[in-house]
Coordinates of C-alpha atoms in Angstrom, one line a residue:
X13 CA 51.0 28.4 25.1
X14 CA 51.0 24.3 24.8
X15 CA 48.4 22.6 22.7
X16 CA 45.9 21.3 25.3
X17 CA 46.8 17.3 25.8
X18 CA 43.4 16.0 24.6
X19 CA 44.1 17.9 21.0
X20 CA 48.2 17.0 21.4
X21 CA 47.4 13.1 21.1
X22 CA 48.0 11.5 17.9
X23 CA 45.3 9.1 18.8
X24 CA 43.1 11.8 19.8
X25 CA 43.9 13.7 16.9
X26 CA 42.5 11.0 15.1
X27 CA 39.1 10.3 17.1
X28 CA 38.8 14.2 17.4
X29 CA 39.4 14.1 13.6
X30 CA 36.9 11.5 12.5
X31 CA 34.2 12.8 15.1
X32 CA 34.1 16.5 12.8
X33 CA 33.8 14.5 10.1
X34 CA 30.8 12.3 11.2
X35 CA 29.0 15.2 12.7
X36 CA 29.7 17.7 9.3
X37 CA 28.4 14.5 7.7
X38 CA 25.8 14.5 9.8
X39 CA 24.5 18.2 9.4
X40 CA 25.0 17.9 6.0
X41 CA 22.7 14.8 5.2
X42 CA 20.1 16.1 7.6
X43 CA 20.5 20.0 5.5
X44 CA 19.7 18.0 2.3
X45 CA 16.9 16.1 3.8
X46 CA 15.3 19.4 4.8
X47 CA 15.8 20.9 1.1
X48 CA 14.1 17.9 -0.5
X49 CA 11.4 17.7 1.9
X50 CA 10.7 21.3 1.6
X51 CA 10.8 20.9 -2.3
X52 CA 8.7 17.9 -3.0
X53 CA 4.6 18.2 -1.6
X54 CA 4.3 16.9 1.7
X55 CA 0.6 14.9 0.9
X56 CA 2.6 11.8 1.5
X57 CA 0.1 8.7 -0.5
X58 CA 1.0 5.3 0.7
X59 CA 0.6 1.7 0.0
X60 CA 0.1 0.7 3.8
X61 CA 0.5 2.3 7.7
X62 CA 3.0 1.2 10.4
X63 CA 2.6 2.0 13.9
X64 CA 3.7 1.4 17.6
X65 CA 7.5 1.6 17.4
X66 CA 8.0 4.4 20.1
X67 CA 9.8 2.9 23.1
X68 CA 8.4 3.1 26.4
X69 CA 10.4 5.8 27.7
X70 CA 10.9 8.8 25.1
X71 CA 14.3 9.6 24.5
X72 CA 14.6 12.8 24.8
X73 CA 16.0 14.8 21.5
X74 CA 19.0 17.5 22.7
X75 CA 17.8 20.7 22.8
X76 CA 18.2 23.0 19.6
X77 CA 19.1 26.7 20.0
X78 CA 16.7 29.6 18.7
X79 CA 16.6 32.8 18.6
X80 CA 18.9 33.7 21.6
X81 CA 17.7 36.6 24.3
X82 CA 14.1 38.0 23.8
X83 CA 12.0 35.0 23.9
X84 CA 8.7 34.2 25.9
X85 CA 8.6 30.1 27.5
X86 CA 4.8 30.4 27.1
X87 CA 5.3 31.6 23.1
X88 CA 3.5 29.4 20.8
X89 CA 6.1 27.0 18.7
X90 CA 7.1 28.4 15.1
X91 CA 6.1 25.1 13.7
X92 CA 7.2 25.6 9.9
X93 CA 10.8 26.9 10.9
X94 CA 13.4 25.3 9.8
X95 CA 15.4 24.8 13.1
X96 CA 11.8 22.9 14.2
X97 CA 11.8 21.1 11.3
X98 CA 15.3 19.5 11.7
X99 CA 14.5 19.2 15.7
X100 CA 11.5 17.1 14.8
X101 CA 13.6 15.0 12.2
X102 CA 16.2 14.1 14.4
X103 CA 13.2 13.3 17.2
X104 CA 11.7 10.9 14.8
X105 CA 15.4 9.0 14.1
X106 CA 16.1 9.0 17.8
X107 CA 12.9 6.9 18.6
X108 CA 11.1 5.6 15.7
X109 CA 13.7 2.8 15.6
X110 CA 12.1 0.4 13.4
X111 CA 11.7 2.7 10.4
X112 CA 13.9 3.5 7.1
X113 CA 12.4 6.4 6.8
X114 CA 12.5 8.0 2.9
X115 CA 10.9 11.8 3.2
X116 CA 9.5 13.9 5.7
X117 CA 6.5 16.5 4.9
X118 CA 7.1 20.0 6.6
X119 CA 5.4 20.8 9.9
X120 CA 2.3 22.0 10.2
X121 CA 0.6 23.7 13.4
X122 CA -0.8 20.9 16.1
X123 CA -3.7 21.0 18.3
X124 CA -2.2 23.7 20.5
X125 CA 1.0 26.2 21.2
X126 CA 3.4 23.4 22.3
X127 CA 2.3 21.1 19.7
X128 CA 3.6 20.5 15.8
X129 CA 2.5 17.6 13.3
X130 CA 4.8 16.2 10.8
X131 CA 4.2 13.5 8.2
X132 CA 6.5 11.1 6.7
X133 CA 7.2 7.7 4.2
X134 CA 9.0 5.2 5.3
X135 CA 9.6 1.1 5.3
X136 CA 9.4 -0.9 8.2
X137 CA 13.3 -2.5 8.2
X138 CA 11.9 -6.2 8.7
X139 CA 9.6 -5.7 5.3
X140 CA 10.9 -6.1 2.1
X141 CA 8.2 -3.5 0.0
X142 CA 8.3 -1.8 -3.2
X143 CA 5.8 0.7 -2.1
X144 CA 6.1 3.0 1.2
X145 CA 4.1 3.4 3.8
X146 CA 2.7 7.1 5.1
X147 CA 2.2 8.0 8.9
X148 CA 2.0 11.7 10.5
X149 CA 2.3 12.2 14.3
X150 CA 2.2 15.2 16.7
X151 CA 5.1 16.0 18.9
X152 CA 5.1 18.2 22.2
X153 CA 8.0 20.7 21.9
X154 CA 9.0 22.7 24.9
X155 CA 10.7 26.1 25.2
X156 CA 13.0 26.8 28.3
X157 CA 14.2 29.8 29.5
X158 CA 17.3 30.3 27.2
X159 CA 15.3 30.3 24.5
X160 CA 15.9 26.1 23.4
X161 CA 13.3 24.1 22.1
X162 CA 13.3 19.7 23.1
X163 CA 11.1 17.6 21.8
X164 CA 9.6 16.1 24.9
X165 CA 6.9 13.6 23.4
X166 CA 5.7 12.0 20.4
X167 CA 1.8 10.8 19.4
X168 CA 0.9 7.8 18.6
X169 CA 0.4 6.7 14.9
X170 CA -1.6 9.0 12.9
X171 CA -2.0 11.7 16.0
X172 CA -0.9 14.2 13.5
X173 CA -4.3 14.5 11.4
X174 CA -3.2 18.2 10.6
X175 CA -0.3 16.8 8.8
X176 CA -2.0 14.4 6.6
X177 CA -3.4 16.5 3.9
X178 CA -0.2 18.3 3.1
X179 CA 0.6 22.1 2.5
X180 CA 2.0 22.5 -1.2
X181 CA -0.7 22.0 -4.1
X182 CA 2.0 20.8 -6.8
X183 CA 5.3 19.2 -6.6
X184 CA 7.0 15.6 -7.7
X185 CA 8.9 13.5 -5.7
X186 CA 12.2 12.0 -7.2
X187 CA 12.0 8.5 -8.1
X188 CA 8.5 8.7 -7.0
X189 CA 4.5 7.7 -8.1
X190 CA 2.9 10.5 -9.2
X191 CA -0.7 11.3 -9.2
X192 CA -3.0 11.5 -12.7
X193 CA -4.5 10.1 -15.7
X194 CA -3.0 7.2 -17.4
X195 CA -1.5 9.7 -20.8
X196 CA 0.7 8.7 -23.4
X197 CA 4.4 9.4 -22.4
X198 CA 6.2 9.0 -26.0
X199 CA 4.5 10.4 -29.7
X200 CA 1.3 8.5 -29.6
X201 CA 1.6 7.4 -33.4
X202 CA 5.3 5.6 -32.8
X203 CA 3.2 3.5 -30.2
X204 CA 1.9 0.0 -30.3
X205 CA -1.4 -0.9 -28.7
X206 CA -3.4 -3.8 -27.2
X207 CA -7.3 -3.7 -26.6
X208 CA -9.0 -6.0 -25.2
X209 CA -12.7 -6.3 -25.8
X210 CA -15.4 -7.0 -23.0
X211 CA -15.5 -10.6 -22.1
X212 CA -18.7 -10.2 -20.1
X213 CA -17.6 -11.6 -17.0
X214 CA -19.2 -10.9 -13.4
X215 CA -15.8 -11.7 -11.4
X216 CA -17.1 -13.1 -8.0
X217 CA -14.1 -12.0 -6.4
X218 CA -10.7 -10.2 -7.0
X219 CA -8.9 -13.0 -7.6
X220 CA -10.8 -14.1 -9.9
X221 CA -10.9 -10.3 -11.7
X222 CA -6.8 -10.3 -11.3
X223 CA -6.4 -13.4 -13.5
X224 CA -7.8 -12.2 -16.9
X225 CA -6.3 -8.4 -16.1
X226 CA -2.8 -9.5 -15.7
X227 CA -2.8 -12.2 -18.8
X228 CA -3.8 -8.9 -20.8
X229 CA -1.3 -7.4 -19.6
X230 CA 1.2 -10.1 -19.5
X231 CA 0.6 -10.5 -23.2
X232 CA 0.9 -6.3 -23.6
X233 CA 4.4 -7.1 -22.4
X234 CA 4.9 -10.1 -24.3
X235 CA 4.1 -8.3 -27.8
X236 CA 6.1 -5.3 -26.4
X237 CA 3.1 -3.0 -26.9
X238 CA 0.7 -0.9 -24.4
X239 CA -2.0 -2.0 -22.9
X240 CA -5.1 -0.2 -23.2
X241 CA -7.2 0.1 -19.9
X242 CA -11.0 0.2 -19.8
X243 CA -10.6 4.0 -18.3
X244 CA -10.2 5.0 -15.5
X245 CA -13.3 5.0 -13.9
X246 CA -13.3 1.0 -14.4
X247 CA -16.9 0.0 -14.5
X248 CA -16.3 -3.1 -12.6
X249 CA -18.9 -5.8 -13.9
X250 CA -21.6 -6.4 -10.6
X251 CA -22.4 -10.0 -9.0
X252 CA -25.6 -8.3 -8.9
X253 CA -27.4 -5.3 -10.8
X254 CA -27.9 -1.9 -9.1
X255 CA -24.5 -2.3 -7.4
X256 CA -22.9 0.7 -7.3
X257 CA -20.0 1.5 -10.2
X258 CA -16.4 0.4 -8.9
X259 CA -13.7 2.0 -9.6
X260 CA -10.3 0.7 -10.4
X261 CA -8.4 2.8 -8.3
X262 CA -11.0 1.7 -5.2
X263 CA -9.0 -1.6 -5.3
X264 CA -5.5 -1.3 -6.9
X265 CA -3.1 0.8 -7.4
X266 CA -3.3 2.2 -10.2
X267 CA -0.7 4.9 -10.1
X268 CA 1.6 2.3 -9.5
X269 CA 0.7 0.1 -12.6
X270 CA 1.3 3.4 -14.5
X271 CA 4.8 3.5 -12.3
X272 CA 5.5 -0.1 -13.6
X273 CA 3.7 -0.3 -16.8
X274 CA 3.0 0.4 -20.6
X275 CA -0.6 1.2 -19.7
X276 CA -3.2 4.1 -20.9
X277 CA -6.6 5.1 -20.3
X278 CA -8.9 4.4 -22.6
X279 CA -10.7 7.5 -22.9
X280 CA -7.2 9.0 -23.3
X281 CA -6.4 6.4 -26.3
X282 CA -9.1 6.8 -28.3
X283 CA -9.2 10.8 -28.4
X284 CA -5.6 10.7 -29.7
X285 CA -6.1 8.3 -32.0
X286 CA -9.4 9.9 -33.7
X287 CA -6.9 12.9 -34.2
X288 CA -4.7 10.4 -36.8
X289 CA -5.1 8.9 -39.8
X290 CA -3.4 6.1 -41.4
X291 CA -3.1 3.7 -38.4
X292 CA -3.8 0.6 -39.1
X293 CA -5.5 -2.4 -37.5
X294 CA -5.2 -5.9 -36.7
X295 CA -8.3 -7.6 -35.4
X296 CA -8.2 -10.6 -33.6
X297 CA -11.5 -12.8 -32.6
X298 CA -11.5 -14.6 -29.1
X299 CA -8.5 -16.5 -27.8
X300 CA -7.4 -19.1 -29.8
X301 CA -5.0 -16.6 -31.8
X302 CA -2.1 -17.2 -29.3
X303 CA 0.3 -14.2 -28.1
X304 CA 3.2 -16.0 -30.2
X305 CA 1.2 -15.7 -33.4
X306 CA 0.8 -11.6 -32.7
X307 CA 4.3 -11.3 -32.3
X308 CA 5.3 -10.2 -35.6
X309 CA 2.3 -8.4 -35.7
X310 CA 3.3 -4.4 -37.2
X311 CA -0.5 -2.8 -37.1
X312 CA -0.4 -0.2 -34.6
X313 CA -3.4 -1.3 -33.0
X314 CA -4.1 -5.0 -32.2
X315 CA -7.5 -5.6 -30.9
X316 CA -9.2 -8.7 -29.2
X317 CA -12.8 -9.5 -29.2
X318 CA -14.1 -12.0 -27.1
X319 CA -17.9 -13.3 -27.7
X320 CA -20.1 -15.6 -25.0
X321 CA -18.0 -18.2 -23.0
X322 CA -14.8 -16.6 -24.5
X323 CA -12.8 -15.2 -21.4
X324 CA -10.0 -13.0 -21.3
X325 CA -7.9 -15.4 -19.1
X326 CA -8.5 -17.9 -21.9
X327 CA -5.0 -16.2 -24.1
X328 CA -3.2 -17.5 -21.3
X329 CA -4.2 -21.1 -21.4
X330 CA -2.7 -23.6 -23.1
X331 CA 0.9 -23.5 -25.1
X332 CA 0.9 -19.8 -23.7
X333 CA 0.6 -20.6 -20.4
X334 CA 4.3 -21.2 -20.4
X335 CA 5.2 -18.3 -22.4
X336 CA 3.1 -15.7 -21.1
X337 CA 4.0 -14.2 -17.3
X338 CA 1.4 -12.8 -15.2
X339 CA 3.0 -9.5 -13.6
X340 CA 1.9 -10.2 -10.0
X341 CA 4.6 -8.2 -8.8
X342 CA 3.2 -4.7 -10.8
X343 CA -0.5 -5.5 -9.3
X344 CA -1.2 -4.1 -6.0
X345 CA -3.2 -3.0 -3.6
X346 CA -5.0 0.3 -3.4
X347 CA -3.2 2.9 -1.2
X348 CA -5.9 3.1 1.0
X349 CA -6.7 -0.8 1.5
X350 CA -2.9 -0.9 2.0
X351 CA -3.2 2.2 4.3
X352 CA -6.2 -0.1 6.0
X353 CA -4.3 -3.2 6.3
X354 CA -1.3 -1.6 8.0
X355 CA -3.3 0.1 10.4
X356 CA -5.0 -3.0 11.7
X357 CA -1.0 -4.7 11.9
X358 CA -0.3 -2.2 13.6
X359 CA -2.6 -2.2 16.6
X360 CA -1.9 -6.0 16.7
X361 CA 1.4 -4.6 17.0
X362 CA 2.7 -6.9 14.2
X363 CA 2.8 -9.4 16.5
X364 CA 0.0 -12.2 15.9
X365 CA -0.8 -15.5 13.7
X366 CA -3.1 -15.7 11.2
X367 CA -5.6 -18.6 9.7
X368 CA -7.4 -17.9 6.4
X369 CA -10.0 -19.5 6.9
X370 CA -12.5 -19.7 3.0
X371 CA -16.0 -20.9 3.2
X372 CA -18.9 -18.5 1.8
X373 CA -20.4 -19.9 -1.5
X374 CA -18.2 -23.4 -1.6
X375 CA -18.5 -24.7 1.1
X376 CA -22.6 -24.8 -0.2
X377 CA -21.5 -26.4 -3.3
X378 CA -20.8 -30.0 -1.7
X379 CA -20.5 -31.5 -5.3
X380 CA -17.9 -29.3 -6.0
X381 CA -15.4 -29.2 -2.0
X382 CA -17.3 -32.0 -0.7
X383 CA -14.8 -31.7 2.5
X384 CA -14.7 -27.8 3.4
X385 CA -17.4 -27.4 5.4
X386 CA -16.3 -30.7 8.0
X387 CA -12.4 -29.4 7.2
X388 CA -13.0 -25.4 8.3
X389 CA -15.3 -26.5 11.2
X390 CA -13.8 -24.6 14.5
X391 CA -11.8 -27.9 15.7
X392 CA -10.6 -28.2 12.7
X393 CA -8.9 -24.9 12.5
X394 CA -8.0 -25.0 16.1
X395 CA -6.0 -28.2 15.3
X396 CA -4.3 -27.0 12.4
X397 CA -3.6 -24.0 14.4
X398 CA -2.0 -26.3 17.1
X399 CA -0.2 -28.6 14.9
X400 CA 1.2 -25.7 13.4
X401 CA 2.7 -24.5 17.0
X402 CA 0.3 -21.1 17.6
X403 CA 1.0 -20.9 21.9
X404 CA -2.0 -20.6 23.9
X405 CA -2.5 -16.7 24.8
X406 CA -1.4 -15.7 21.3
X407 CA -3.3 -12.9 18.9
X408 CA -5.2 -14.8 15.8
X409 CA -6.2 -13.2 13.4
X410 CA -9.3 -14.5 11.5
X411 CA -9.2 -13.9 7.9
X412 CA -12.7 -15.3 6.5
X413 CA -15.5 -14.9 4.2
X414 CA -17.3 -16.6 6.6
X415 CA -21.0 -14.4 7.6
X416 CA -21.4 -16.1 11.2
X417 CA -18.4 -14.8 13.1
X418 CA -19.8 -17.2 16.0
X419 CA -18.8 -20.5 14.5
X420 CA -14.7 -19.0 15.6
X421 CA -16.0 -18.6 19.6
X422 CA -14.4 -22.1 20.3
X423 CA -10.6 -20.3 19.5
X424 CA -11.5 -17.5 22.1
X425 CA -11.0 -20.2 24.8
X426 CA -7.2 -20.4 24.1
X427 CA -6.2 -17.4 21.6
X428 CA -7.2 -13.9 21.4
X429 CA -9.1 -13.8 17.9
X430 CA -9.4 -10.8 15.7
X431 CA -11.7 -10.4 13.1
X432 CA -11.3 -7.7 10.3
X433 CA -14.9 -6.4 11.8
X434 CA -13.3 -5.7 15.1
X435 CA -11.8 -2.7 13.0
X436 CA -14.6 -0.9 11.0
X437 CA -13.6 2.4 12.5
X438 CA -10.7 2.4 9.8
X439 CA -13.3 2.5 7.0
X440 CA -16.4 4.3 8.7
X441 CA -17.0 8.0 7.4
X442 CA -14.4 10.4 8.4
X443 CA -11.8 7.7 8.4
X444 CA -8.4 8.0 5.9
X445 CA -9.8 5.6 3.6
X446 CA -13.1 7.4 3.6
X447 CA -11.0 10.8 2.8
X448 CA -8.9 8.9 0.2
X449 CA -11.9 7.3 -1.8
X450 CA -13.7 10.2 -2.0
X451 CA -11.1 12.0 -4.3
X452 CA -12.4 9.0 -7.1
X453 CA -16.1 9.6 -6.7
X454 CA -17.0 13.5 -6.8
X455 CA -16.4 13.4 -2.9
X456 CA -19.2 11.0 -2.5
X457 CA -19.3 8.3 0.2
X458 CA -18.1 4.7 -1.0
X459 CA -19.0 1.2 0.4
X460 CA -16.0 -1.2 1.8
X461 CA -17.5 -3.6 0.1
X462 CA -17.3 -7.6 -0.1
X463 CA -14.1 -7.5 -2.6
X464 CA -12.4 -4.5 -0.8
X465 CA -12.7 -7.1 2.7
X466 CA -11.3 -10.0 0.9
X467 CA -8.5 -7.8 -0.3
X468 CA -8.0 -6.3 2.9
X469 CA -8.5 -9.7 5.0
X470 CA -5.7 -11.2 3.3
X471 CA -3.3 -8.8 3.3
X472 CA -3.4 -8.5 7.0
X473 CA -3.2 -12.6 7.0
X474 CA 0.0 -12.7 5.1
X475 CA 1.7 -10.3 7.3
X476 CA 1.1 -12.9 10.1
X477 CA 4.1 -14.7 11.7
X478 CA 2.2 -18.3 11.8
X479 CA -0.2 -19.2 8.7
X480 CA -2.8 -21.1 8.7
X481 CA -4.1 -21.6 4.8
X482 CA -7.4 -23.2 3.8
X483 CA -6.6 -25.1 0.9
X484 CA -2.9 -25.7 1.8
X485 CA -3.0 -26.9 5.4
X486 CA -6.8 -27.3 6.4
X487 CA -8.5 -29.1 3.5
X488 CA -7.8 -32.1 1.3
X489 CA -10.2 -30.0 -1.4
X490 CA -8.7 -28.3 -4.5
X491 CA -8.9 -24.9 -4.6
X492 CA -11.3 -24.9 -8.0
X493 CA -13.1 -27.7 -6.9
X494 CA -13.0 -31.3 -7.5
X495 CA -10.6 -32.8 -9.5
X496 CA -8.9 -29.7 -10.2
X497 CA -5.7 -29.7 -7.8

């Protein structure tokens, strides 16, 4: 018998030839990504949510082959078998378009027979992130009569709640941040250390907090040596007493400082270093002792005490200032704030314009920004919006410290305004962020308070297409006042 013509061919030898290849290929990437994702726990902790990337019309994923011959349509889905698991996959490739995604958790059982949840990490391809982000979605899966399953719909962002919490107890992810204390990782006594002392600072706002904790730790990596943190449970100083006890982790992420970082708890340090003797110690008082005095330093321990007026931003200042590099890059977000600020991108659809808009104590302090209140007034920002080319129709979104949300209601007449208010539900009790802060404070409720809003308002503002800045583009002011700039 002759070779059929199709296979006879040269040239469709060749495209016959290279289509086995892609499609062995194929099945064996997608056998390795089930592996992993089986291996590695599927609680999938993320720096920030993505959402909204399912087309209109639901392509529908080729039906996969069970079981063949005794098989009921009505049967409830197997949702943790491994044929599922790759169907699912290959849904979430076929129509989550905008995604790189990076690992998928195993399927869990939905809200009914037909339905599975799966979660995943992934980037958005347009965002250029360290970090990933973490969604889980449910997805209709239909039987027919021969016994093949087809995906025939998929939820909306973070439909799959019975996915989020994840089914293995233990288990690290290659290459990725892992959960726990911040421990030693070489033999403690080979180490070098930096403490700094308290400075007794009330930071009015994270900003402010960020600049003294990165020049200790830009001066930790300057003198090659590991920074010491003030534990874990960082007793954040209060604008006000009372206020409840703030917690690192609440605002950044601490996990990936570790992931980044020579850094270690504290609590940790000085229980390992009670158990040693002969360690010595190099005191250093206040500031003025610049980093490129310490650097020949060989105690084990250097430590700086700061008294009244003596800041810990202050061994930064000066001839160091040029030396000394702030790590801006290591210091992030929470997961949850980033899993907060995502979300509310997302329902905007990552399509919208931003103004940042900073008023609250300055623009009181007319000594100080004698221009900020006139220069943030509504027509103010809805010429800088206009100069800066935001269409009529388009989605602002407010970023402000601002307590009267009233003083915007002159943009509602030609954009539709956003505030970060318009999106409590992502922070109310029963929330993700709820769940996630809870694991820091004995399963206790936690307030989104003031600096948790300012981190989260500006996150979502520099994700805008269009920016409108407050002290770049709507007031001649200086940022620290007058005569600062």
């Amino acid at each position: 018998m002759l070779p059929h013509p199709w296979i006879r061919s040269p040239r469709n030898l060749g495209r016959n030839a290279l289509a086995m290849i892609a499609g062995l290929l194929f099945t064996l990437w997608l056998t390795v990504v089930v592996i992993l994702s089986t291996t590695f726990d599927s609680e999938l902790y993320s720096t920030s949510e993505l959402a909204g990337f399912l087309p209109p019309e639901l392509n529908l994923t080729d039906q996969t082959p069970m079981e063949a011959g005794n098989c009921s349509v009505d049967e409830p889905i197997n949702c943790r078998d491994d044929d599922v698991f790759e169907l699912l996959m290959s849904a979430a490739f076929e129509n989550l378009k905008g995604v790189d995604f990076y690992q998928f958790g195993k399927p869990v059982e939905g809200d009914n027979g037909s339905s599975c949840h799966m979660a995943w990490r992934f980037k958005h391809k347009e965002e250029n992130l360290v970090g990933f982000y973490k969604d889980y979605r449910s997805f209709r899966v239909l039987r027919s009569e021969d016994c093949k399953l087809r995906v025939v719909g998929i939820g909306d962002f973070h439909s799959g709640g019975n996915a989020r919490k994840g089914i293995f107890e233990k288990a690290i992810k290659i290459g990725e941040i892992v959960h726990g204390d911040l421990e030693f990782e070489e033999p403690f006594s080979d180490g070098k250390y930096l403490v700094y002392g308290d400075d007794g600072v009330k930071y009015k706002s994270t900003m402010h907090f960020s600049w003294s904790f990165l020049c200790a730790l830009g001066e930790a990596e300057f003198l090659n040596r590991t920074l010491v943190v003030d534990n874990v449970r960082f007793n954040w100083p209060s604008v006000a007493e009372g206020e409840m006890v703030r917690d690192f982790r609440y605002y950044f992420d601490l996990e990936n400082l570790k992931d980044a970082s020579s850094v270690i708890d504290q609590v940790v340090f000085w229980s390992e270093w009670g158990k040693r003797d002969g360690l010595e110690v190099h005191v250093v008082e206040g500031s003025r002792v610049t980093p490129m005095k310490l650097a020949e330093a060989e105690e084990s321990l250097i430590i700086r005490k700061f008294k009244e007026g003596d800041y810990w931003w202050g061994v930064c200042a000066g001839e160091a200032d040029v030396v000394i590099q702030r790590p801006w890059h290591k210091f992030r977000n929470s997961r949850a704030l980033s899993d907060v600020s995502s979300a509310i991108a997302s329902r905007m659809e990552w399509d919208y314009d931003g103004v940042h808009v900073e008023r609250g104590e300055k623009v009181k302090n007319k000594e100080m920004w004698p221009n900020l209140d006139n220069d943030t007034s509504p027509q103010a920002v809805l010429a800088a919006l206009r100069r800066r080319g935001v269409e009529d129709g388009r989605r602002v979104y407010v970023a402000t410290d601002e307590e009267e949300a009233a003083l915007f209601d002159a943009l509602k007449a030609r954009y539709e305004v956003r505030f970060l208010e318009d999106y409590r539900d992502l922070w109310d009790e029963g929330s993700d962020w709820d769940y996630e802060v809870r694991k820091f404070n004995d399963e206790s409720s936690v307030e989104f308070d003031s600096y948790m809003r300012e981190l989260v308002n500006y996150d979502v503002f520099s994700r805008a297409k269009k920016k409108v800045e407050t002290f770049y583009d709507l007031t001649r002011d200086c940022k620290d006042g007058l005569n600062t700039c």
